[in-house]
Coordinates of C-alpha atoms in Angstrom, one line a residue:
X72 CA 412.8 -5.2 -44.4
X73 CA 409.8 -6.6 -46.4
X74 CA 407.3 -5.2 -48.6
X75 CA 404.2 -4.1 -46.9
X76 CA 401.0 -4.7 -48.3
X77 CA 398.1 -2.4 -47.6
X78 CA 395.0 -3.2 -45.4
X79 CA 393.0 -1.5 -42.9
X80 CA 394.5 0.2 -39.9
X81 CA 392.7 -1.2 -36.4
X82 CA 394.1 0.5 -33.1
X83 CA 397.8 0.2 -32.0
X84 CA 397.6 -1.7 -28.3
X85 CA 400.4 -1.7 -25.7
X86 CA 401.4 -5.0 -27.0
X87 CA 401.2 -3.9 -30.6
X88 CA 403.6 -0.9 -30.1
X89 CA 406.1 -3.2 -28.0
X90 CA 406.2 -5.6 -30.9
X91 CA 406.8 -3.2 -33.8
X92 CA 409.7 -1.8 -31.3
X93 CA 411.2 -5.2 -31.5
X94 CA 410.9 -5.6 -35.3
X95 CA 412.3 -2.2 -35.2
X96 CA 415.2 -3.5 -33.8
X97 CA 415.7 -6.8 -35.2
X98 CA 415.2 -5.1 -38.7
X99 CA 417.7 -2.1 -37.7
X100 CA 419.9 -5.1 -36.1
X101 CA 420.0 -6.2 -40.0
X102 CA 421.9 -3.4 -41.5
X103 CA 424.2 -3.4 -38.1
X104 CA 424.7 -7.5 -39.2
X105 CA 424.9 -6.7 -42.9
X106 CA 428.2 -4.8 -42.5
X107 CA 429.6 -7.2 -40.1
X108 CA 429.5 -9.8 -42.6
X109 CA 430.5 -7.8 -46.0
X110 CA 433.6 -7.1 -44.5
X111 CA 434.4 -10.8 -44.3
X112 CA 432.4 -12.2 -46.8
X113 CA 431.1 -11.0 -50.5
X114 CA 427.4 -10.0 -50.5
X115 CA 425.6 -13.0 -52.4
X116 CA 427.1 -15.1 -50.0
X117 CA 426.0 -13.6 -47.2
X118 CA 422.4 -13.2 -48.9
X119 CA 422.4 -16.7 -49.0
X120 CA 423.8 -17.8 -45.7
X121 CA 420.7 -15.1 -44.7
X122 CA 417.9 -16.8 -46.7
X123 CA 418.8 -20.5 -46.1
X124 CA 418.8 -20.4 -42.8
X125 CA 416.0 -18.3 -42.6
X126 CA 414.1 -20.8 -44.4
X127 CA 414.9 -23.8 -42.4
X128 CA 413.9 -21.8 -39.2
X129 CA 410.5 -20.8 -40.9
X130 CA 410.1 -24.4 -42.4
X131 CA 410.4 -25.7 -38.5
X132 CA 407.6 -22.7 -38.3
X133 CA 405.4 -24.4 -40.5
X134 CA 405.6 -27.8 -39.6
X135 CA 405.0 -26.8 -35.9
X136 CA 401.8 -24.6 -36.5
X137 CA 400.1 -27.5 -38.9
X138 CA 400.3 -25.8 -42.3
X139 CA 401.5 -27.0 -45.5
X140 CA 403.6 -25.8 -48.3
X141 CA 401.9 -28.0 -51.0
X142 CA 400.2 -24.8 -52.5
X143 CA 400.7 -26.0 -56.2
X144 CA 403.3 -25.1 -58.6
X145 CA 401.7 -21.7 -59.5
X146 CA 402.4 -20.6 -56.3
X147 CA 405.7 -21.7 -56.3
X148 CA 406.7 -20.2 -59.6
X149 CA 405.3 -16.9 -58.4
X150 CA 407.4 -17.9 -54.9
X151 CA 410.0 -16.9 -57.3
X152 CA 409.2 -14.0 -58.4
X153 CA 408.6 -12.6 -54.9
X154 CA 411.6 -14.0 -53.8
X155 CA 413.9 -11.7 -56.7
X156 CA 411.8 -8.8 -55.9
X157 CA 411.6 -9.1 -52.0
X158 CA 414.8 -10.9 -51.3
X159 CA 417.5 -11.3 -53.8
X160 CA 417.9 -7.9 -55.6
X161 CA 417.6 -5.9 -52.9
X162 CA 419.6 -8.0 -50.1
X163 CA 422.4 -8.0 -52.9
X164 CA 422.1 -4.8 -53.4
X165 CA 422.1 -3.2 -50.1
X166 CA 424.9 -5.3 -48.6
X167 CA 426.8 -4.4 -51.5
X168 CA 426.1 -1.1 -50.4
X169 CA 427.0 -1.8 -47.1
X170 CA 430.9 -2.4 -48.3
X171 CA 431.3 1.5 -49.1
X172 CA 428.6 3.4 -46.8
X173 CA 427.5 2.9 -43.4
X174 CA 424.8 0.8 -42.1
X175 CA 423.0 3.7 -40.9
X176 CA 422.9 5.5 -44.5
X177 CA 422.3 2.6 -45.9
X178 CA 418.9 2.1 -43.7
X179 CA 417.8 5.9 -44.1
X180 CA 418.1 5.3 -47.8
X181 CA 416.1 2.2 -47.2
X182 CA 413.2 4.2 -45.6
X183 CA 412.4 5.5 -48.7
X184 CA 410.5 2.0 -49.9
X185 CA 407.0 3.2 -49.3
X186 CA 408.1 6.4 -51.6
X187 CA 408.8 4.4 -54.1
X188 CA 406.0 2.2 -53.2
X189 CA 403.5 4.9 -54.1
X190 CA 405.3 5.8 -57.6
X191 CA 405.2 2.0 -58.2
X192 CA 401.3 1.9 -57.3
X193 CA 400.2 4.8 -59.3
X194 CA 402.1 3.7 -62.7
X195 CA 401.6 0.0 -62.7
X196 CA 398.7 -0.7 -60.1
X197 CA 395.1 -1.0 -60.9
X198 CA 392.9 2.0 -59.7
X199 CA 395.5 3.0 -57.3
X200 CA 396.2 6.8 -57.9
X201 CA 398.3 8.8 -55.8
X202 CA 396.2 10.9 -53.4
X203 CA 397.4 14.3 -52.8
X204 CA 398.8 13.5 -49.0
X205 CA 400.8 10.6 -51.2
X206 CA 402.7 12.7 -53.8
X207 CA 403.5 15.3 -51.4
X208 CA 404.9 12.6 -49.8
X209 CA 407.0 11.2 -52.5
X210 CA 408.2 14.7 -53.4
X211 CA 409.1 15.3 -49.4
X212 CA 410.7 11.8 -49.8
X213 CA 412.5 12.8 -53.1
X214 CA 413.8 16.0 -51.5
X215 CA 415.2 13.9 -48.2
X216 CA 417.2 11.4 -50.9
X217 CA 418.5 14.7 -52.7
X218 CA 420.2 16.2 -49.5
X219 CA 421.3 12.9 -48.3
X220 CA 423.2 12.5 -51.7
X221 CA 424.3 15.8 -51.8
X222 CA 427.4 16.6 -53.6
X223 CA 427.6 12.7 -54.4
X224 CA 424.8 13.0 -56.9
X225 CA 426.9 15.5 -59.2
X226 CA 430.3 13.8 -58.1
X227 CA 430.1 11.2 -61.2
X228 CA 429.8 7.5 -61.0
X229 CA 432.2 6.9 -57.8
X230 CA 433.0 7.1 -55.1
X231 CA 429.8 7.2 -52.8
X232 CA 427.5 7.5 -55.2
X233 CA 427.0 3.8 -56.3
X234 CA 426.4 2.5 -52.9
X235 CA 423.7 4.5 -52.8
X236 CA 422.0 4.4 -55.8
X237 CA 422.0 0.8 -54.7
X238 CA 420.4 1.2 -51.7
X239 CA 417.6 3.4 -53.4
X240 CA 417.8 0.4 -56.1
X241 CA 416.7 -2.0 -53.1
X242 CA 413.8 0.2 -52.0
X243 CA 412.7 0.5 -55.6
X244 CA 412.4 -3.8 -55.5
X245 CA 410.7 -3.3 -52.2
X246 CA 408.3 -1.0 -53.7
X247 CA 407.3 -3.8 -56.6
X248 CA 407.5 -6.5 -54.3
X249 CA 404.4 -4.7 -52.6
X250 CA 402.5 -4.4 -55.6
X251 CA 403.1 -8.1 -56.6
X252 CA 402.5 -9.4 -53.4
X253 CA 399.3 -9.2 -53.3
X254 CA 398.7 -12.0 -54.7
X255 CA 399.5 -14.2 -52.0
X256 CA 396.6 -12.5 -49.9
X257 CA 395.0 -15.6 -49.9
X258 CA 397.7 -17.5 -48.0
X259 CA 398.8 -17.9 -44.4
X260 CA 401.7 -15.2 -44.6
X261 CA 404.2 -17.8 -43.0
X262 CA 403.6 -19.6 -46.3
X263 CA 404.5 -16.6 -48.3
X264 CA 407.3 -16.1 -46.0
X265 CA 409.3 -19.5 -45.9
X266 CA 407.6 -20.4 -49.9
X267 CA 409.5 -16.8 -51.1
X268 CA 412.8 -17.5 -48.8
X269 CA 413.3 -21.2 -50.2
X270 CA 412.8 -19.7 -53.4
X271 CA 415.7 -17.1 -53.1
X272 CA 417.7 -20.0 -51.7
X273 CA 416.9 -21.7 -54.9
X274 CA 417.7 -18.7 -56.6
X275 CA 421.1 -17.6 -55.2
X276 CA 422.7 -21.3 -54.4
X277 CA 423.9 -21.5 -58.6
X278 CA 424.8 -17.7 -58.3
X279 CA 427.2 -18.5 -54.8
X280 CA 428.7 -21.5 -56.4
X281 CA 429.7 -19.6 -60.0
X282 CA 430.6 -16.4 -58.4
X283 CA 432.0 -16.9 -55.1
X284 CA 432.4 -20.7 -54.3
X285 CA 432.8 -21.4 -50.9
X286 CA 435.2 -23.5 -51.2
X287 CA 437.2 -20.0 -52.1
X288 CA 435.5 -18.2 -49.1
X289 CA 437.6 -18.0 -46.0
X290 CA 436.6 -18.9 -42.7
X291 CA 434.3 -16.6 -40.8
X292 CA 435.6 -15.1 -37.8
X293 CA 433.7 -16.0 -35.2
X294 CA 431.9 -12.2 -35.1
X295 CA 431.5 -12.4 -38.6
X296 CA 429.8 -16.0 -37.7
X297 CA 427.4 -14.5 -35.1
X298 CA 426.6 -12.3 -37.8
X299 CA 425.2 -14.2 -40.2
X300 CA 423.6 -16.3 -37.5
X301 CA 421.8 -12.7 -36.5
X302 CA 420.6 -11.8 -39.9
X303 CA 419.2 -14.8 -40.5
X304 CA 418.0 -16.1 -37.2
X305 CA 417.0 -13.0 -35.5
X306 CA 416.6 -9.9 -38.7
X307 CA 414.9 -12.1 -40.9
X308 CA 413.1 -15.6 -39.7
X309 CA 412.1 -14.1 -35.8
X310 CA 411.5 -10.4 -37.5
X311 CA 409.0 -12.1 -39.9
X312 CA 407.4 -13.7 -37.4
X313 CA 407.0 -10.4 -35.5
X314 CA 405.8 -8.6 -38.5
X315 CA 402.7 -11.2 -39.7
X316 CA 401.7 -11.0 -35.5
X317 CA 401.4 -7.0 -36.4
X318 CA 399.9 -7.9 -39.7
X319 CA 397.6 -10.2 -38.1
X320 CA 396.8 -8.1 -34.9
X321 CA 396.7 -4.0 -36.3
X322 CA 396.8 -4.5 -40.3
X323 CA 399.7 -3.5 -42.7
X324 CA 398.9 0.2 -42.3
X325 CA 400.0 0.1 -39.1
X326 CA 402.6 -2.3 -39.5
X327 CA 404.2 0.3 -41.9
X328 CA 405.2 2.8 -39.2
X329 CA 408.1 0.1 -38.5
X330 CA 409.5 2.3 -41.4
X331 CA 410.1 5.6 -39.1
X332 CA 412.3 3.6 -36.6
X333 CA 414.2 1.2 -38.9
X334 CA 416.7 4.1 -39.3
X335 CA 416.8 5.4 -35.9
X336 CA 418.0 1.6 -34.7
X337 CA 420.6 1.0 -37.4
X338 CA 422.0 4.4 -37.1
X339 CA 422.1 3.6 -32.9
X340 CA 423.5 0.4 -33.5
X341 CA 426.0 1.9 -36.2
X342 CA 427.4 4.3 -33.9
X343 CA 427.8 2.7 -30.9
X344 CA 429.0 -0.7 -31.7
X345 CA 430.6 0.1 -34.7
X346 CA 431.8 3.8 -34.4
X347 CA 429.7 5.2 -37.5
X348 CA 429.4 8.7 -37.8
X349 CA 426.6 10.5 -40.3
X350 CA 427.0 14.2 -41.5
X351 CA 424.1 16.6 -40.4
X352 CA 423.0 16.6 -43.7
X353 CA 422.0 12.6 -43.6
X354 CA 420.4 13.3 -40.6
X355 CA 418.6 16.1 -42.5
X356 CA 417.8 13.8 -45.1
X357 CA 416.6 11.6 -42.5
X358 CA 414.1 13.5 -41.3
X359 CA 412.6 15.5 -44.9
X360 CA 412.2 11.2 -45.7
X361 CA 410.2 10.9 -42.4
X362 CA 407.9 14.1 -43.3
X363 CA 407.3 12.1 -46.4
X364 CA 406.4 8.8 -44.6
X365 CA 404.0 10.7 -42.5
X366 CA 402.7 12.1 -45.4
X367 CA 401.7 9.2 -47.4
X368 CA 400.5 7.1 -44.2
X369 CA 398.6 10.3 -43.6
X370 CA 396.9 9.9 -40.0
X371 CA 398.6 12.8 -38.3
X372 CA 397.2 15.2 -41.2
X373 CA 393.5 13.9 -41.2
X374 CA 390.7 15.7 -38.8
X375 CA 388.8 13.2 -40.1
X376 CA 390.0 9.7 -40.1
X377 CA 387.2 8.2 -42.3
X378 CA 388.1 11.0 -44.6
X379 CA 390.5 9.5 -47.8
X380 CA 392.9 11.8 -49.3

C-alpha cells in the first residue's frame, strides 16, 4: 500500500466506492502475491522484480498521457528519498515478514500505517497536533497490535515475534513516507509514482546483485512467475493507477478508507487460495485496529461534519 496524503474529503459516488473495492483487492492481492514469491525467492529480489516492472508499466503511463519526467534533479534526489520510505524498507520488510507469518497477519499489521501516521504527524510535522478523535485512535490502534502479538511480544526475540515487528516496522516507513510526501503536491501523482518506483529500482539493483545475485537465484516456477507478474503488474502499477483516480475524484481522506478492507481481502485471499488460518485473537486485533482507523478518520463520530476534532 502507499502513503496517503491528506486533503479534503468530497462525496464517495457509486463509481468511487467500486474503484476503492478494486484497489482493495489488488492491494490485498499484494500480500496474497508477496508470499507466493518469498517462498521461492528472497525478499529484495522480489522487491525489485516488483518495482521494475512497475516502473516500466507506469513509464508506458507517462508517455501515453503526455507528461514528462524532466522535473529537475531536486526532484529526483527527493524521488529517492520517497522511494526508501514508500517502497524499499517497507516492501523488504513486510515480504520478509511474509516468510514466517501469514499474508493475512501480515496485512492486519499493515492497517496500522495511518496509526503510526498520526504519531509521525504530531512529533515531526508542522502545526499538525493530534486531535482528540486521533490519539484515541492511535491508542485503539496500539491496543489492536497488543492482542494481535499477544504472547509473542513477551516470548523473546523469535520465533513470531520478528516478522512482526517488521511488518509494524513497514507501517512506521509508511507513516513518514506520508509526511514527506507532501512535497510532491505539486506534481501529477503518476510522476511521483513512476519518479519514486525508478528510484527504488535504482536503489535495490546494487542491493540484488551483492546480496542475492540472480545468477544464484533459481528459476521461478511458473506460480511463483505469475506472482511477481501480479505484484507488480496488477498490486502496484494498475493499483496506483486506481488510487490517484480516487485521489483525483474523492480526495485522500477518502481514499484512506482503502485501509479498512486491505485486511479483509488478504486474509480472504489467504485462506482460500492458500489455506491460512488466523487465531480469534488476530481477528480481535483486527477489529480494536479498525475502531482506531475509524477514529482518526473520524466521520462516523462527528454530528457535525464541518466540526474538527
Amino acid at each position: 500500500m502507499s502513503a496517503i496524503p491528506a486533503t479534503s474529503a468530497p462525496a464517495m459516488g457509486a463509481r468511487e466506492w467500486l474503484l476503492l473495492v478494486i484497489l482493495s483487492v489488488l492491494w490485498g492481492g499484494a500480500f496474497f502475491f508477496g508470499k507466493i514469491a518469498v517462498a521461492e525467492w528472497p525478499p529484495l529480489a522480489v522487491v525489485l522484480v516488483r518495482v521494475a516492472l512497475a516502473a516500466a508499466v507506469l513509464h508506458v503511463a507517462v508517455r501515453a498521457l503526455g507528461l514528462s519526467m524532466a522535473v529537475g534533479r531536486g526532484i529526483w534526489l527527493a524521488f529517492f528519498g520517497m522511494g526508501l520510505l514508500n517502497n524499499l524498507i517497507p516492501f523488504a520488510l513486510i515480504f520478509w515478514g511474509q516468510t514466517q507469518i501469514a499474508s493475512g497477519l501480515a496485512a492486519i499489521l499493515n492497517a496500522t500505517t495511518p496509526v503510526f501516521g498520526v504519531i509521525v504527524a504530531h512529533i515531526f510535522g508542522k502545526n499538525e497536533k493530534a486531535t482528540g478523535l486521533k490519539i484515541g485512535g492511535v491508542l485503539a490502534g496500539l491496543i489492536g497490535v497488543a492482542i494481535l502479538m499477544g504472547p509473542d511480544a513477551v516470548g523473546g526475540l523469535s520465533g513470531a515475534l520478528l516478522p512482526q515487528l517488521a511488518c509494524l516496522g513497514a507501517a512506521l516507513s509508511y507513516g513518514f513516507a506520508g509526511l514527506y510526501g507532501r512535497r510532491f503536491k505539486e506534481l501529477p501523482p503518476l510522476v511521483t509514482a513512476t519518479g519514486q518506483l525508478s528510484a527504488t529500482t535504482a536503489m535495490s539493483l546494487p542491493l540484488v546483485l551483492l546480496l542475492n545475485p540472480p545468477w544464484t537465484l533459481p528459476a521461478p516456477s511458473a506460480t511463483a512467475m505469475g506472482a511477481l507478474i501480479g505484484l507488480a503488474v496488477l498490486s502496484t502499477a494498475l493499483a496506483y493507477v486506481i488510487f490517484f483516480q480516487i485521489m483525483r475524484r474523492a480526495g485522500g481522506t477518502n481514499a484512506m478508507l482503502v485501509t479498512f478492507l486491505i485486511p479483509v481481502s488478504a486474509i480472504l485471499l489467504g485462506a482460500g487460495l492458500l489455506g491460512e488460518v488466523l487465531l480469534p485473537r488476530h481477528l480481535l486485533g483486527m477489529a480494536a485496529i479498525f475502531l482506531g482507523l475509524a477514529l482518526i478518520d473520524g466521520r462516523l463520530f462527528r454530528r457535525n461534519p464541518s466540526r474538527k476534532y
